[in-house]
mmCIF file of C-alpha atoms in Angstrom:
data_model
loop_
_atom_site.group_PDB
_atom_site.id
_atom_site.type_symbol
_atom_site.label_atom_id
_atom_site.label_comp_id
_atom_site.label_asym_id
_atom_site.label_seq_id
_atom_site.Cartn_x
_atom_site.Cartn_y
_atom_site.Cartn_z
ATOM 1 C CA UNK A 213 -36.452 -1.324 -35.615
ATOM 2 C CA UNK A 214 -33.264 -0.578 -33.698
ATOM 3 C CA UNK A 215 -31.169 -0.994 -36.911
ATOM 4 C CA UNK A 216 -33.423 1.490 -38.758
ATOM 5 C CA UNK A 217 -33.071 3.995 -35.937
ATOM 6 C CA UNK A 218 -29.234 3.725 -36.130
ATOM 7 C CA UNK A 219 -29.340 4.233 -39.920
ATOM 8 C CA UNK A 220 -31.529 7.403 -39.378
ATOM 9 C CA UNK A 221 -29.135 8.745 -36.852
ATOM 10 C CA UNK A 222 -26.144 8.202 -39.060
ATOM 11 C CA UNK A 223 -27.895 9.829 -41.967
ATOM 12 C CA UNK A 224 -28.926 12.797 -39.843
ATOM 13 C CA UNK A 225 -25.353 13.204 -38.516
ATOM 14 C CA UNK A 226 -23.751 13.138 -42.031
ATOM 15 C CA UNK A 227 -26.288 15.569 -43.567
ATOM 16 C CA UNK A 228 -26.135 17.884 -40.644
ATOM 17 C CA UNK A 229 -22.308 17.920 -40.985
ATOM 18 C CA UNK A 230 -22.521 18.784 -44.658
ATOM 19 C CA UNK A 231 -24.979 21.596 -43.927
ATOM 20 C CA UNK A 232 -22.804 23.030 -41.142
ATOM 21 C CA UNK A 233 -19.668 22.996 -43.348
ATOM 22 C CA UNK A 234 -21.341 24.793 -46.167
ATOM 23 C CA UNK A 235 -22.901 27.421 -43.949
ATOM 24 C CA UNK A 236 -19.551 27.939 -42.345
ATOM 25 C CA UNK A 237 -17.992 28.517 -45.723
ATOM 26 C CA UNK A 238 -20.803 30.976 -46.573
ATOM 27 C CA UNK A 239 -20.112 32.849 -43.348
ATOM 28 C CA UNK A 240 -16.356 32.882 -44.081
ATOM 29 C CA UNK A 241 -17.240 34.473 -47.582
ATOM 30 C CA UNK A 242 -19.188 37.215 -45.776
ATOM 31 C CA UNK A 243 -16.266 37.887 -43.471
ATOM 32 C CA UNK A 244 -13.925 38.128 -46.457
ATOM 33 C CA UNK A 245 -16.252 40.665 -48.152
ATOM 34 C CA UNK A 246 -16.439 42.727 -44.937
ATOM 35 C CA UNK A 247 -12.653 42.815 -44.807
ATOM 36 C CA UNK A 248 -12.339 43.839 -48.426
ATOM 37 C CA UNK A 249 -14.977 46.518 -47.975
ATOM 38 C CA UNK A 250 -13.210 47.922 -45.013
ATOM 39 C CA UNK A 251 -9.883 47.873 -46.880
ATOM 40 C CA UNK A 252 -11.409 49.740 -49.814
ATOM 41 C CA UNK A 253 -10.838 46.946 -52.332
ATOM 42 C CA UNK A 254 -14.666 46.325 -52.679
ATOM 43 C CA UNK A 255 -17.168 49.033 -53.489
ATOM 44 C CA UNK A 256 -20.549 49.517 -51.787
ATOM 45 C CA UNK A 257 -22.442 48.023 -54.641
ATOM 46 C CA UNK A 258 -20.184 44.841 -54.613
ATOM 47 C CA UNK A 259 -20.604 44.532 -50.924
ATOM 48 C CA UNK A 260 -24.423 44.876 -50.950
ATOM 49 C CA UNK A 261 -24.584 42.203 -53.705
ATOM 50 C CA UNK A 262 -22.445 39.838 -51.687
ATOM 51 C CA UNK A 263 -24.462 40.472 -48.509
ATOM 52 C CA UNK A 264 -27.800 39.853 -50.295
ATOM 53 C CA UNK A 265 -26.513 36.540 -51.698
ATOM 54 C CA UNK A 266 -25.148 35.546 -48.326
ATOM 55 C CA UNK A 267 -28.628 35.361 -47.013
ATOM 56 C CA UNK A 268 -29.972 33.795 -50.210
ATOM 57 C CA UNK A 269 -27.258 31.148 -49.908
ATOM 58 C CA UNK A 270 -28.368 30.226 -46.380
ATOM 59 C CA UNK A 271 -31.851 29.705 -47.692
ATOM 60 C CA UNK A 272 -30.909 27.737 -50.772
ATOM 61 C CA UNK A 273 -28.453 25.443 -48.952
ATOM 62 C CA UNK A 274 -31.164 24.736 -46.288
ATOM 63 C CA UNK A 275 -34.022 24.452 -48.719
ATOM 64 C CA UNK A 276 -33.891 20.584 -49.101
ATOM 65 C CA UNK A 277 -33.687 20.146 -45.371
ATOM 66 C CA UNK A 278 -36.661 22.546 -44.780
ATOM 67 C CA UNK A 279 -38.680 20.787 -47.507
ATOM 68 C CA UNK A 280 -38.116 17.454 -45.836
ATOM 69 C CA UNK A 281 -39.478 18.833 -42.554
ATOM 70 C CA UNK A 282 -42.395 20.738 -44.070
ATOM 71 C CA UNK A 283 -43.557 18.098 -46.494
ATOM 72 C CA UNK A 284 -42.659 15.173 -44.278
ATOM 73 C CA UNK A 285 -40.399 13.055 -46.566
ATOM 74 C CA UNK A 286 -36.937 11.735 -46.583
ATOM 75 C CA UNK A 287 -34.858 12.023 -49.653
ATOM 76 C CA UNK A 288 -31.925 9.685 -50.360
ATOM 77 C CA UNK A 289 -28.743 11.092 -48.724
ATOM 78 C CA UNK A 290 -26.895 11.438 -52.107
ATOM 79 C CA UNK A 291 -29.787 13.519 -53.348
ATOM 80 C CA UNK A 292 -29.683 15.835 -50.327
ATOM 81 C CA UNK A 293 -25.954 16.332 -50.569
ATOM 82 C CA UNK A 294 -26.350 17.087 -54.375
ATOM 83 C CA UNK A 295 -28.918 19.689 -53.712
ATOM 84 C CA UNK A 296 -26.855 21.419 -50.927
ATOM 85 C CA UNK A 297 -23.734 21.377 -52.893
ATOM 86 C CA UNK A 298 -25.332 22.794 -56.100
ATOM 87 C CA UNK A 299 -26.811 25.625 -53.976
ATOM 88 C CA UNK A 300 -23.445 26.257 -52.454
ATOM 89 C CA UNK A 301 -21.525 26.373 -55.760
ATOM 90 C CA UNK A 302 -24.349 28.136 -57.607
ATOM 91 C CA UNK A 303 -24.752 30.925 -55.024
ATOM 92 C CA UNK A 304 -22.139 31.097 -52.322
ATOM 93 C CA UNK A 305 -19.104 30.340 -54.553
ATOM 94 C CA UNK A 306 -20.554 32.380 -57.477
ATOM 95 C CA UNK A 307 -21.860 35.445 -55.727
ATOM 96 C CA UNK A 308 -20.386 35.597 -52.197
ATOM 97 C CA UNK A 309 -16.961 34.409 -53.118
ATOM 98 C CA UNK A 310 -17.181 36.223 -56.562
ATOM 99 C CA UNK A 311 -15.850 33.269 -58.435
ATOM 100 C CA UNK A 312 -16.767 34.839 -61.852
ATOM 101 C CA UNK A 313 -14.073 37.571 -61.169
ATOM 102 C CA UNK A 314 -11.365 34.932 -60.978
ATOM 103 C CA UNK A 315 -12.679 32.314 -63.303
ATOM 104 C CA UNK A 316 -14.939 33.806 -66.103
ATOM 105 C CA UNK A 317 -15.927 30.346 -67.378
ATOM 106 C CA UNK A 318 -17.347 29.335 -64.034
ATOM 107 C CA UNK A 319 -20.707 29.212 -65.745
ATOM 108 C CA UNK A 320 -19.550 26.077 -67.580
ATOM 109 C CA UNK A 321 -18.948 24.291 -64.289
ATOM 110 C CA UNK A 322 -22.386 25.235 -62.933
ATOM 111 C CA UNK A 323 -24.189 23.952 -66.039
ATOM 112 C CA UNK A 324 -22.318 20.658 -65.746
ATOM 113 C CA UNK A 325 -23.133 20.441 -62.062
ATOM 114 C CA UNK A 326 -26.786 21.229 -62.863
ATOM 115 C CA UNK A 327 -26.917 18.024 -64.965
ATOM 116 C CA UNK A 328 -25.666 15.968 -61.989
ATOM 117 C CA UNK A 329 -28.154 17.570 -59.657
ATOM 118 C CA UNK A 330 -31.281 17.176 -61.812
ATOM 119 C CA UNK A 331 -30.259 13.566 -62.638
ATOM 120 C CA UNK A 332 -30.243 12.870 -58.945
ATOM 121 C CA UNK A 333 -33.603 14.558 -58.531
ATOM 122 C CA UNK A 334 -35.037 12.658 -61.442
ATOM 123 C CA UNK A 335 -33.921 9.296 -59.912
ATOM 124 C CA UNK A 336 -35.681 10.264 -56.703
ATOM 125 C CA UNK A 337 -38.916 11.157 -58.619
ATOM 126 C CA UNK A 338 -38.682 7.985 -60.753
ATOM 127 C CA UNK A 339 -38.237 5.751 -57.678
ATOM 128 C CA UNK A 340 -41.299 7.397 -56.102
ATOM 129 C CA UNK A 341 -43.514 7.084 -59.243
ATOM 130 C CA UNK A 342 -42.436 3.432 -59.918
ATOM 131 C CA UNK A 343 -42.188 2.091 -56.344
ATOM 132 C CA UNK A 344 -45.051 -0.428 -56.985
ATOM 133 C CA UNK A 345 -43.478 -1.760 -60.185
ATOM 134 C CA UNK A 346 -41.725 -5.158 -59.956
ATOM 135 C CA UNK A 347 -37.971 -5.083 -59.633
ATOM 136 C CA UNK A 348 -35.879 -5.967 -62.674
ATOM 137 C CA UNK A 349 -34.270 -4.678 -65.807
ATOM 138 C CA UNK A 350 -37.437 -3.081 -67.182
ATOM 139 C CA UNK A 351 -37.896 -1.019 -64.110
ATOM 140 C CA UNK A 352 -34.261 0.109 -64.129
ATOM 141 C CA UNK A 353 -34.498 1.082 -67.741
ATOM 142 C CA UNK A 354 -37.731 2.989 -67.215
ATOM 143 C CA UNK A 355 -36.280 4.855 -64.231
ATOM 144 C CA UNK A 356 -33.128 5.854 -66.113
ATOM 145 C CA UNK A 357 -34.925 7.004 -69.194
ATOM 146 C CA UNK A 358 -37.301 9.063 -67.001
ATOM 147 C CA UNK A 359 -34.425 10.646 -65.307
ATOM 148 C CA UNK A 360 -32.613 11.401 -68.567
ATOM 149 C CA UNK A 361 -35.592 13.204 -70.040
ATOM 150 C CA UNK A 362 -36.492 14.924 -66.764
ATOM 151 C CA UNK A 363 -32.967 16.435 -66.490
ATOM 152 C CA UNK A 364 -32.845 17.442 -70.085
ATOM 153 C CA UNK A 365 -36.256 19.051 -69.785
ATOM 154 C CA UNK A 366 -35.150 21.174 -66.802
ATOM 155 C CA UNK A 367 -32.068 22.264 -68.713
ATOM 156 C CA UNK A 368 -34.165 23.140 -71.733
ATOM 157 C CA UNK A 369 -36.713 25.215 -69.680
ATOM 158 C CA UNK A 370 -33.780 27.037 -68.079
ATOM 159 C CA UNK A 371 -32.343 27.933 -71.367
ATOM 160 C CA UNK A 372 -35.678 29.342 -72.438
ATOM 161 C CA UNK A 373 -35.790 31.550 -69.306
ATOM 162 C CA UNK A 374 -32.140 32.633 -69.832
ATOM 163 C CA UNK A 375 -32.762 33.462 -73.536
ATOM 164 C CA UNK A 376 -35.878 35.466 -72.754
ATOM 165 C CA UNK A 377 -34.271 37.503 -70.024
ATOM 166 C CA UNK A 378 -31.002 38.163 -71.892
ATOM 167 C CA UNK A 379 -32.723 39.003 -75.129
ATOM 168 C CA UNK A 380 -34.520 41.960 -73.501
ATOM 169 C CA UNK A 381 -31.127 43.738 -73.152
ATOM 170 C CA UNK A 382 -28.249 41.933 -74.743
ATOM 171 C CA UNK A 383 -25.695 44.573 -73.824
ATOM 172 C CA UNK A 384 -26.148 43.952 -70.120
ATOM 173 C CA UNK A 385 -26.379 40.157 -70.402
ATOM 174 C CA UNK A 386 -24.712 38.337 -67.581
ATOM 175 C CA UNK A 387 -23.960 35.578 -69.945
ATOM 176 C CA UNK A 388 -21.731 37.644 -72.211
ATOM 177 C CA UNK A 389 -23.911 37.296 -75.252
ATOM 178 C CA UNK A 390 -22.778 40.843 -76.340
ATOM 179 C CA UNK A 391 -19.089 39.868 -76.349
ATOM 180 C CA UNK A 392 -19.199 38.790 -79.967
ATOM 181 C CA UNK A 393 -21.310 41.809 -81.307
ATOM 182 C CA UNK A 394 -19.091 44.026 -83.303
ATOM 183 C CA UNK A 395 -21.500 46.718 -84.531
ATOM 184 C CA UNK A 396 -22.982 49.356 -82.277
ATOM 185 C CA UNK A 397 -25.698 51.567 -83.422
ATOM 186 C CA UNK A 398 -26.319 55.298 -82.733
ATOM 187 C CA UNK A 399 -28.655 54.500 -79.942
ATOM 188 C CA UNK A 400 -25.865 52.913 -77.859
ATOM 189 C CA UNK A 401 -27.236 49.334 -78.406
ATOM 190 C CA UNK A 402 -25.423 46.541 -80.172
ATOM 191 C CA UNK A 403 -27.486 46.834 -83.362
ATOM 192 C CA UNK A 404 -27.529 48.548 -86.689
ATOM 193 C CA UNK A 405 -30.411 50.773 -87.943
ATOM 194 C CA UNK A 406 -32.494 47.854 -89.424
ATOM 195 C CA UNK A 407 -32.518 46.080 -86.051
ATOM 196 C CA UNK A 408 -30.082 43.305 -86.879
ATOM 197 C CA UNK A 409 -26.796 42.416 -85.316
ATOM 198 C CA UNK A 410 -23.267 42.036 -86.651
ATOM 199 C CA UNK A 411 -21.357 39.312 -84.797
ATOM 200 C CA UNK A 412 -18.019 37.698 -85.134
ATOM 201 C CA UNK A 413 -19.424 34.142 -85.501
ATOM 202 C CA UNK A 414 -21.712 32.785 -88.346
ATOM 203 C CA UNK A 415 -23.747 31.035 -85.601
ATOM 204 C CA UNK A 416 -24.286 34.234 -83.595
ATOM 205 C CA UNK A 417 -23.541 34.644 -79.881
ATOM 206 C CA UNK A 418 -26.754 33.552 -78.336
ATOM 207 C CA UNK A 419 -27.029 30.116 -80.026
ATOM 208 C CA UNK A 420 -23.399 29.372 -79.061
ATOM 209 C CA UNK A 421 -24.093 30.144 -75.338
ATOM 210 C CA UNK A 422 -27.296 28.206 -75.411
ATOM 211 C CA UNK A 423 -25.961 25.076 -77.120
ATOM 212 C CA UNK A 424 -22.801 25.020 -75.017
ATOM 213 C CA UNK A 425 -24.941 25.188 -71.772
ATOM 214 C CA UNK A 426 -27.237 22.408 -72.980
ATOM 215 C CA UNK A 427 -24.358 20.158 -74.008
ATOM 216 C CA UNK A 428 -22.718 20.722 -70.621
ATOM 217 C CA UNK A 429 -25.962 19.912 -68.899
ATOM 218 C CA UNK A 430 -26.272 16.667 -70.914
ATOM 219 C CA UNK A 431 -22.615 15.737 -70.017
ATOM 220 C CA UNK A 432 -23.238 16.216 -66.329
ATOM 221 C CA UNK A 433 -26.433 14.097 -66.511
ATOM 222 C CA UNK A 434 -24.549 11.366 -68.266
ATOM 223 C CA UNK A 435 -21.646 11.428 -65.906
ATOM 224 C CA UNK A 436 -23.952 10.515 -63.022
ATOM 225 C CA UNK A 437 -26.449 8.324 -64.905
ATOM 226 C CA UNK A 438 -24.203 6.042 -66.948
ATOM 227 C CA UNK A 439 -22.317 4.455 -64.036
ATOM 228 C CA UNK A 440 -25.443 4.323 -61.933
ATOM 229 C CA UNK A 441 -27.418 2.562 -64.732
ATOM 230 C CA UNK A 442 -24.735 -0.056 -64.798
ATOM 231 C CA UNK A 443 -24.760 -0.459 -60.993
ATOM 232 C CA UNK A 444 -28.620 -0.626 -61.018
ATOM 233 C CA UNK A 445 -28.615 -3.404 -63.528
ATOM 234 C CA UNK A 446 -26.434 -5.421 -61.217
ATOM 235 C CA UNK A 447 -28.243 -4.411 -57.952
ATOM 236 C CA UNK A 448 -31.698 -2.936 -58.630
ATOM 237 C CA UNK A 449 -32.223 -2.365 -54.964
ATOM 238 C CA UNK A 450 -29.591 0.404 -55.145
ATOM 239 C CA UNK A 451 -32.177 2.748 -56.705
ATOM 240 C CA UNK A 452 -33.729 3.118 -53.246
ATOM 241 C CA UNK A 453 -30.606 5.182 -52.360
ATOM 242 C CA UNK A 454 -32.192 8.214 -54.170
ATOM 243 C CA UNK A 455 -35.780 7.418 -53.319
ATOM 244 C CA UNK A 456 -38.164 9.865 -51.692
ATOM 245 C CA UNK A 457 -39.736 8.219 -48.570
ATOM 246 C CA UNK A 458 -42.882 9.574 -46.910
ATOM 247 C CA UNK A 459 -42.564 10.094 -43.192
ATOM 248 C CA UNK A 460 -45.701 8.897 -41.246
ATOM 249 C CA UNK A 461 -47.091 11.395 -38.743
ATOM 250 C CA UNK A 462 -46.540 10.678 -35.132
ATOM 251 C CA UNK A 463 -49.528 9.488 -33.215
ATOM 252 C CA UNK A 464 -50.255 10.550 -29.626
ATOM 253 C CA UNK A 465 -49.886 7.876 -26.940
ATOM 254 C CA UNK A 466 -53.231 7.012 -25.381
ATOM 255 C CA UNK A 467 -54.071 8.261 -21.855
ATOM 256 C CA UNK A 468 -54.053 5.725 -19.014
ATOM 257 C CA UNK A 469 -57.272 3.797 -19.069
ATOM 258 C CA UNK A 470 -58.094 4.846 -22.676
ATOM 259 C CA UNK A 471 -58.549 2.209 -25.318
ATOM 260 C CA UNK A 472 -56.385 2.475 -28.277
ATOM 261 C CA UNK A 473 -56.216 0.775 -31.611
ATOM 262 C CA UNK A 474 -53.182 -1.411 -32.240
ATOM 263 C CA UNK A 475 -51.046 0.250 -34.882
ATOM 264 C CA UNK A 476 -48.956 -1.377 -37.586
ATOM 265 C CA UNK A 477 -45.435 -0.474 -38.535
ATOM 266 C CA UNK A 478 -46.632 2.467 -40.695
ATOM 267 C CA UNK A 479 -48.625 4.059 -38.026
ATOM 268 C CA UNK A 480 -52.022 2.870 -39.383
ATOM 269 C CA UNK A 481 -54.512 1.078 -37.135
ATOM 270 C CA UNK A 482 -54.629 -2.639 -37.753
ATOM 271 C CA UNK A 483 -57.849 -3.963 -39.095
ATOM 272 C CA UNK A 484 -59.397 -6.910 -37.265
ATOM 273 C CA UNK A 485 -62.080 -9.233 -38.724
ATOM 274 C CA UNK A 486 -65.504 -8.861 -37.253
ATOM 275 C CA UNK A 487 -66.498 -11.908 -35.248
ATOM 276 C CA UNK A 488 -69.103 -14.112 -36.949
ATOM 277 C CA UNK A 489 -72.697 -13.709 -35.643
#
């Protein structure tokens, strides 16, 4: 019991440290934007955008920690770190530190990292769903395949969302789909009178962006999953590192003189056999 308590304390300290560092970097980004705004190198719109995402970043970085508290579970420490880091890179670095202004291909990094993140989430879900299955190669293979398909499904659904949003107005697409369009119609849109597009690639611009994102997501997934698969085959118990563990609710201590059921290690009353009559 004492050993478990020490492990929990160590986990809490590490995860709290990760959270504090990421929040501090978020605050540093806000200060940098304030300095730029005061110096006149950042306009009001850019500052408002960064300010909004400063608060969004605090929420997204903290989301996994809040979810653990609200839904009473503990996720594996690597999974918590992956979630917090992805929120930091996807929001703080992208929108508070304006990474796209300095590295236009930053989107490629994010899609690769998304594969790593959702592979970690998939391992947690697989460990939860298959916790009662006997340990061994079959369980490892099932968990890894579930994780692979889960991660790819998330990437696929995101691309559907991205395609739908950006297709509404290609000229204002944040993904740069309009960059390869070379014909502008009289109405100011990137089309010709019959509604088609002229592009500088036979594959078009939308499909190139979509396929690139999905391939990067797959690569990120495999970067995490392949070495872990090899590790799990050697030591199947290592899968518990990513597992979701329910947290039992605390029970109130009985008042002096009040009878109380003896509880087991999971906080449940122990069952006693009825005496024979």
